[in-house]
Coordinates of C-alpha atoms in Angstrom, one line a residue:
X1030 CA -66.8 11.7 -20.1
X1031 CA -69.1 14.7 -20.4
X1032 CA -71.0 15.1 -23.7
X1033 CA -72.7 18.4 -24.7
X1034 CA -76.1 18.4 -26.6
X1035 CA -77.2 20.9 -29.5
X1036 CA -80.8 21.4 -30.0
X1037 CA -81.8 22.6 -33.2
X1038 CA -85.2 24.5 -33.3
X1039 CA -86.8 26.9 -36.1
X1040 CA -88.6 30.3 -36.0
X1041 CA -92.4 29.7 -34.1
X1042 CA -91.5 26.6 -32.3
X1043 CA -90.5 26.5 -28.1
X1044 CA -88.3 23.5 -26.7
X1045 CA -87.7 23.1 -23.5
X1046 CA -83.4 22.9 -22.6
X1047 CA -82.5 19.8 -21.4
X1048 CA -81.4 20.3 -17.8
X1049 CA -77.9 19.7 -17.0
X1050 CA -77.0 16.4 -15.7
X1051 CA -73.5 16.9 -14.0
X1052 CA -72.5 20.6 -12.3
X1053 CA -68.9 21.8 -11.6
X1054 CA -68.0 23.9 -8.5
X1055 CA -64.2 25.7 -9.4
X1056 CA -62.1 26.9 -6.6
X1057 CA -61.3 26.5 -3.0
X1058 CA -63.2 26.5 -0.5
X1059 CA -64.0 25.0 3.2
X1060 CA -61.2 24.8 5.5
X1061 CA -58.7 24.8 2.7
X1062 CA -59.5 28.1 1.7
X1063 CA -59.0 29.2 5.3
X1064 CA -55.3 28.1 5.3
X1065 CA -54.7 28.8 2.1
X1066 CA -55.4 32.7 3.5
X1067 CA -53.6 32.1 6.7
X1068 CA -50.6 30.9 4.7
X1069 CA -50.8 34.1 2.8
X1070 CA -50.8 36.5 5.8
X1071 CA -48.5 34.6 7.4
X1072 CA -46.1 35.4 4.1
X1073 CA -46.8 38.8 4.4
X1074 CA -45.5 39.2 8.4
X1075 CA -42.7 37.7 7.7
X1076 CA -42.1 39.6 4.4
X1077 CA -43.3 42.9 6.8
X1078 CA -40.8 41.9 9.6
X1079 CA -37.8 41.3 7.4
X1080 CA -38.4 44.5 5.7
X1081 CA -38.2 46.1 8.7
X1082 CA -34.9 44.6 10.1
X1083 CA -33.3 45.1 6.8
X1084 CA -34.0 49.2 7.2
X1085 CA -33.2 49.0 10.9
X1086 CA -29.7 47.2 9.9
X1087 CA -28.6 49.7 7.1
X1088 CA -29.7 52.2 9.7
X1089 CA -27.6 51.1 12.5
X1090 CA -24.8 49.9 10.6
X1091 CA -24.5 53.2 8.5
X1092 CA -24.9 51.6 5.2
X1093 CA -24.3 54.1 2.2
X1094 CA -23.7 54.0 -1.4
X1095 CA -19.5 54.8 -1.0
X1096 CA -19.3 52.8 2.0
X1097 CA -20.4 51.6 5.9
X1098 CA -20.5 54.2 8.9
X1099 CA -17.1 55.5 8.9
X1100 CA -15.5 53.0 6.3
X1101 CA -15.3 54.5 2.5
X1102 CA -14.8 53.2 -0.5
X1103 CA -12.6 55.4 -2.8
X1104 CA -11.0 54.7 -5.9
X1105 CA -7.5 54.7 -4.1
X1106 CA -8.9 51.8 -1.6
X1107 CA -10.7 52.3 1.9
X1108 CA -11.0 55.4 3.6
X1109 CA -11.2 54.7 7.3
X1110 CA -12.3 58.1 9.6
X1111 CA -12.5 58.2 13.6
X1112 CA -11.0 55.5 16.2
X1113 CA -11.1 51.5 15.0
X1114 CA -10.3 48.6 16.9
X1115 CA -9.0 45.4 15.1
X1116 CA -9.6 42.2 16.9
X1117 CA -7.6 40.0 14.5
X1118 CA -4.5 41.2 12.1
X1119 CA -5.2 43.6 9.3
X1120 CA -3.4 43.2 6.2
X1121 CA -2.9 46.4 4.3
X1122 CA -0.2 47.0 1.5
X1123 CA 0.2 50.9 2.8
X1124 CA -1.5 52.6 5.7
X1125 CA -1.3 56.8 6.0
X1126 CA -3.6 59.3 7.9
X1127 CA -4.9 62.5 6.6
X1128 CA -3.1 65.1 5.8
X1129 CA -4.3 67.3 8.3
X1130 CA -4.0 64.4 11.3
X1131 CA -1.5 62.2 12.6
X1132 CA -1.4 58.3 12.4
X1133 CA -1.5 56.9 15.7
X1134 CA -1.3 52.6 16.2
X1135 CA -2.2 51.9 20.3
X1136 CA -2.5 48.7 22.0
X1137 CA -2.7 47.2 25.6
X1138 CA -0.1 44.7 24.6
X1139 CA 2.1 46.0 22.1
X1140 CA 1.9 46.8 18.0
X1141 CA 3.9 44.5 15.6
X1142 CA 4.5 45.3 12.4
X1143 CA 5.9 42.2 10.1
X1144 CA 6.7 42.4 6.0
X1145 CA 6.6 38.8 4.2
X1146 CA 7.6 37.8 1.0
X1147 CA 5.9 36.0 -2.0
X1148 CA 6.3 32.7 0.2
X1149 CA 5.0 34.1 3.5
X1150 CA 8.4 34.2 5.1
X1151 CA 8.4 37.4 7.8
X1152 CA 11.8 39.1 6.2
X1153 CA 11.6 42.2 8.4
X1154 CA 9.2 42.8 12.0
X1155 CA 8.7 45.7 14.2
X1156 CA 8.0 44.9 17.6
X1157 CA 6.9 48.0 19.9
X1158 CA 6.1 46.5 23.1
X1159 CA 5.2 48.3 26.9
X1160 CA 9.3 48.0 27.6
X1161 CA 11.4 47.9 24.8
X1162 CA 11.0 48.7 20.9
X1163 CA 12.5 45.5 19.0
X1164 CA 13.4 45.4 15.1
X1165 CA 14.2 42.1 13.6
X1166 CA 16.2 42.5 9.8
X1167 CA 18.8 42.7 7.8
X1168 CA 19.3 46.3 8.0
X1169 CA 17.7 49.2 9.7
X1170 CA 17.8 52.6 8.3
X1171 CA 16.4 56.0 9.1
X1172 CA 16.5 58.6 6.2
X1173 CA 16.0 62.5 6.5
X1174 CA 13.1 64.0 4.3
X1175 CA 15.4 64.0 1.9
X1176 CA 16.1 60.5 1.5
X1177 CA 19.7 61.0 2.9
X1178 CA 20.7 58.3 5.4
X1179 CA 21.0 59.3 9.2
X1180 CA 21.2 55.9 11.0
X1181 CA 22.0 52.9 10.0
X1182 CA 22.5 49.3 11.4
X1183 CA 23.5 46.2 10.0
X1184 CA 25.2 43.0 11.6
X1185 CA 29.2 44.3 10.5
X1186 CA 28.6 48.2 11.4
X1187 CA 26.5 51.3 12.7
X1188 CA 26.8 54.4 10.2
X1189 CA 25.7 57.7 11.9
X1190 CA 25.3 59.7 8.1
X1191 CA 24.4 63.5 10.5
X1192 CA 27.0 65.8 10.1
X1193 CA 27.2 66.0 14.1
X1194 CA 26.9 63.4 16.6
X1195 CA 26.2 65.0 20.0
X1196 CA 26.3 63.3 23.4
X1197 CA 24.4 65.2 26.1
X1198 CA 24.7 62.5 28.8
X1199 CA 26.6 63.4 32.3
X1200 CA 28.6 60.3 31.7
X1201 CA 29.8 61.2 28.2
X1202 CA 29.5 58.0 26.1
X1203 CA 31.0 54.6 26.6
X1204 CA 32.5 52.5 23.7
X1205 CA 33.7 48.9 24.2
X1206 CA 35.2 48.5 21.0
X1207 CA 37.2 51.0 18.7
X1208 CA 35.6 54.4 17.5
X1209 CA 36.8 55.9 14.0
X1210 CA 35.9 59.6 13.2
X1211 CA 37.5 62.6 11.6
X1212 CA 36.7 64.9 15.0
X1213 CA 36.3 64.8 18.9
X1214 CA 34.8 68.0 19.9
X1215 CA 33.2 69.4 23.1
X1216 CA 30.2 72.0 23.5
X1217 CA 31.1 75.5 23.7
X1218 CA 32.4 76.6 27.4
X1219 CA 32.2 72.4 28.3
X1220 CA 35.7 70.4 28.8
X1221 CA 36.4 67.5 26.7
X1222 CA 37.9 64.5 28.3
X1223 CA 38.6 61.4 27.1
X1224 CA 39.4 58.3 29.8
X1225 CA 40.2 54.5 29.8
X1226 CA 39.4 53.8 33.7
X1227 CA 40.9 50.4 33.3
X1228 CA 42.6 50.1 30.3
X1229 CA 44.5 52.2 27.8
X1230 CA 43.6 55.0 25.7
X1231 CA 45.0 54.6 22.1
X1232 CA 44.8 57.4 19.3
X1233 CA 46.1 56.5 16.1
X1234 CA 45.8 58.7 12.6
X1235 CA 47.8 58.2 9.5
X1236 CA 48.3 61.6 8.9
X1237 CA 48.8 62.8 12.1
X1238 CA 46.8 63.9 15.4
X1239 CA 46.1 67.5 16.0
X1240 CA 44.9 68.5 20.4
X1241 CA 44.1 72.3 20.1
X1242 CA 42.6 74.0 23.2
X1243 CA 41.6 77.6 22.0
X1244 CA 40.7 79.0 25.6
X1245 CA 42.0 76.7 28.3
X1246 CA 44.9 74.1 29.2
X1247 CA 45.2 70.4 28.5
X1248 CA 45.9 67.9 30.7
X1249 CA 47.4 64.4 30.7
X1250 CA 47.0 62.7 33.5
X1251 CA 48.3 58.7 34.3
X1252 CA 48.9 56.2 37.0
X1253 CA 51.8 55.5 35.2
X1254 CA 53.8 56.5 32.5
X1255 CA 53.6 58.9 29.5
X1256 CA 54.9 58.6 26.5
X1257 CA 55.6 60.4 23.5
X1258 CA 56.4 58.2 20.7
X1259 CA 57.8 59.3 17.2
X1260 CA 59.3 57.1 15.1
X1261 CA 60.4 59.0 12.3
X1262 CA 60.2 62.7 13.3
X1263 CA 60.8 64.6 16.3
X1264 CA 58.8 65.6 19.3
X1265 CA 58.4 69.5 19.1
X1266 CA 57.6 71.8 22.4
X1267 CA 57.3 75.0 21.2
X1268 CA 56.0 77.4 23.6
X1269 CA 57.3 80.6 25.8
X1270 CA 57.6 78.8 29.1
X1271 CA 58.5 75.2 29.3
X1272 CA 58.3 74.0 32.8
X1273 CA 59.1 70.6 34.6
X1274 CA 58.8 71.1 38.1
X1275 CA 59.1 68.0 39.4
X1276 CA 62.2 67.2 38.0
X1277 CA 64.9 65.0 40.4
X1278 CA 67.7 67.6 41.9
X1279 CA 71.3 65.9 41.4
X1280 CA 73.2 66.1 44.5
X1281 CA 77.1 65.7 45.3
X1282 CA 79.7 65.3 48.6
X1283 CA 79.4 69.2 49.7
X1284 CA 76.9 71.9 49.6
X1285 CA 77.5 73.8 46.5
X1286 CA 77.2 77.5 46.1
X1287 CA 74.3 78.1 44.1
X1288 CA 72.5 81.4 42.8
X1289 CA 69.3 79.6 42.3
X1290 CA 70.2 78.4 38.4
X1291 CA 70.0 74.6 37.0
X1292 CA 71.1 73.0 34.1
X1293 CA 68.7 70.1 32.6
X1294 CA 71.0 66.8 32.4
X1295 CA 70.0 63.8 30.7
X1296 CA 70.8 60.1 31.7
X1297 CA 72.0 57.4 29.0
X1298 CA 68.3 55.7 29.4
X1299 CA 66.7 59.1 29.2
X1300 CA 65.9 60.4 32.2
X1301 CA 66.3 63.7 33.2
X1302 CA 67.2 65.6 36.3
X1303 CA 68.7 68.6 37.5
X1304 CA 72.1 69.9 38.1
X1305 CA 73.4 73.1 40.0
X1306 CA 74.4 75.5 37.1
X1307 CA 78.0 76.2 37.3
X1308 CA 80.8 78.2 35.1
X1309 CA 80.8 74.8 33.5
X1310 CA 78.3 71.6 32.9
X1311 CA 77.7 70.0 36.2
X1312 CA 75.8 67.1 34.9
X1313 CA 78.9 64.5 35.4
X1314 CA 79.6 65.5 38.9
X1315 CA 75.4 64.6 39.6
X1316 CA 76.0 61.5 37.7
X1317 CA 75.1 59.2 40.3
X1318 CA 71.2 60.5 39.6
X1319 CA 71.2 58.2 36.7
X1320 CA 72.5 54.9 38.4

């Protein structure tokens, strides 16, 4: 332990100060000091250098206070402007474009588009793929702008909502299965056919069916047989000219006389055929037509 000594003196006398015994050097020095300052600069490159690459990286990567290069921050949620590419899936609760641009989604493969539940479940999925555009749900739907239905298709039935459904196909349109609506119409100055290559063609309205050709003929054409069914009114021809030219001539033992007029006969099984017009009905002697 170091002790300090006090020396007293008065006015007029001279003492010499003791000299000190013990001296103490403070600080650093020798090679320490050396890398204590090497240490130091060595802090400050790397602070420098850091720096540097810090302002190089907000540079490059657009940094800004609403956001990163193209990518803003708004108070509706993220603003994204110009062409993106998304390596993994994005997860967005609504997606739109501006209002003065059009949304487009492209891939190499193809774009899928799924809505899950609380539970993670996909409940619905759009699938647009290089060859075919698949939807998997319970219901599809298009709506108008006005939120009126135009198209809709579940697992029972397809709704068409349009007020017209138009075909513009050279083969018309094919329907394996029954087809219920209030009108079958064709274009303007286009015929209208309707044809079961194979099988029959059935029409069937409670109220009755109504064939109206304003500005042409109609035509019924089988293999087979026609027939006109009514089972509890009659079956009405009303026109000018009524014509059956292919109608069975009734013939008997001689050559009648006749002046070129027939009188329609009709068989007990409904057939009809024709009979040589005479002062009286014919039809029993061209009887033999019906056996």
């Amino acid at each position: 332990m170091v002790r300090e000594q006090y020396t007293t003196t008065t006015p007029g006398t001279s003492l010499e100060r003791p000299k000190n015994e013990y001296v103490y050097k403070i600080g650093i020095y020798g090679w320490r000091k050396r890398c204590l300052y090497l240490f130091v600069l060595l802090l400050l490159i790397i602070l420098v250098v850091n720096f540097s690459l810090t302002i190089w990286i907000l540079k490059v990567m657009w940094f800004s206070p609403t956001g990163m290069g193209h990518l803003r921050v708004t108070k509706e949620g993220l603003r994204l402007e110009g062409e993106s590419e998304f390596l993994f899936p994005l997860y967005a609760k609504e997606i739109h474009s501006r209002v003065d641009s059009s949304l487009l989604l492209q891939s190499t493969h193809n774009v899928t588009v799924n809505a899950r539940n609380s539970n993670g479940e996909v409940t619905g999925r759009l699938n647009v793929g290089p060859k075919m555009v698949e939807f998997h749900g319970q219901q599809f739907q298009i709506n108008s702008k006005d939120g009126k239905p135009l198209f809709t298709v579940d697992e029972n039935e397809v709704v068409i909502g349009t007020d017209k459904l138009r075909v513009t196909g050279p083969e018309g349109a094919l329907f394996e299965h029954s087809v219920e609506t209030p009108l079958v119409k064709a274009e303007a100055f286009k015929q209208l056919r309707l044809e079961s290559p194979t099988r029959s063609l059935s029409m069937d309205a409670p109220r009755g069916i109504n064939i109206k050709a304003q500005a042409g003929n109609i035509e019924a054409l089988s293999q087979m047989d026609i027939k006109l069914h009514s089972s509890d009114g009659v079956l009405l021809l009303d026109a000018e000219t009524v014509r059956l030219p292919k109608l069975p001539e009734g013939t008997r033992g001689g050559s009648p006389i006749s002046q070129g007029l027939y009188e329609i006969c009709v068989c007990p099984d409904g057939k009809l055929y024709l009979s040589v017009a005479g002062v009286g009905s014919t039809c029993q002697e061209y009887s033999r037509v019906c056996q």
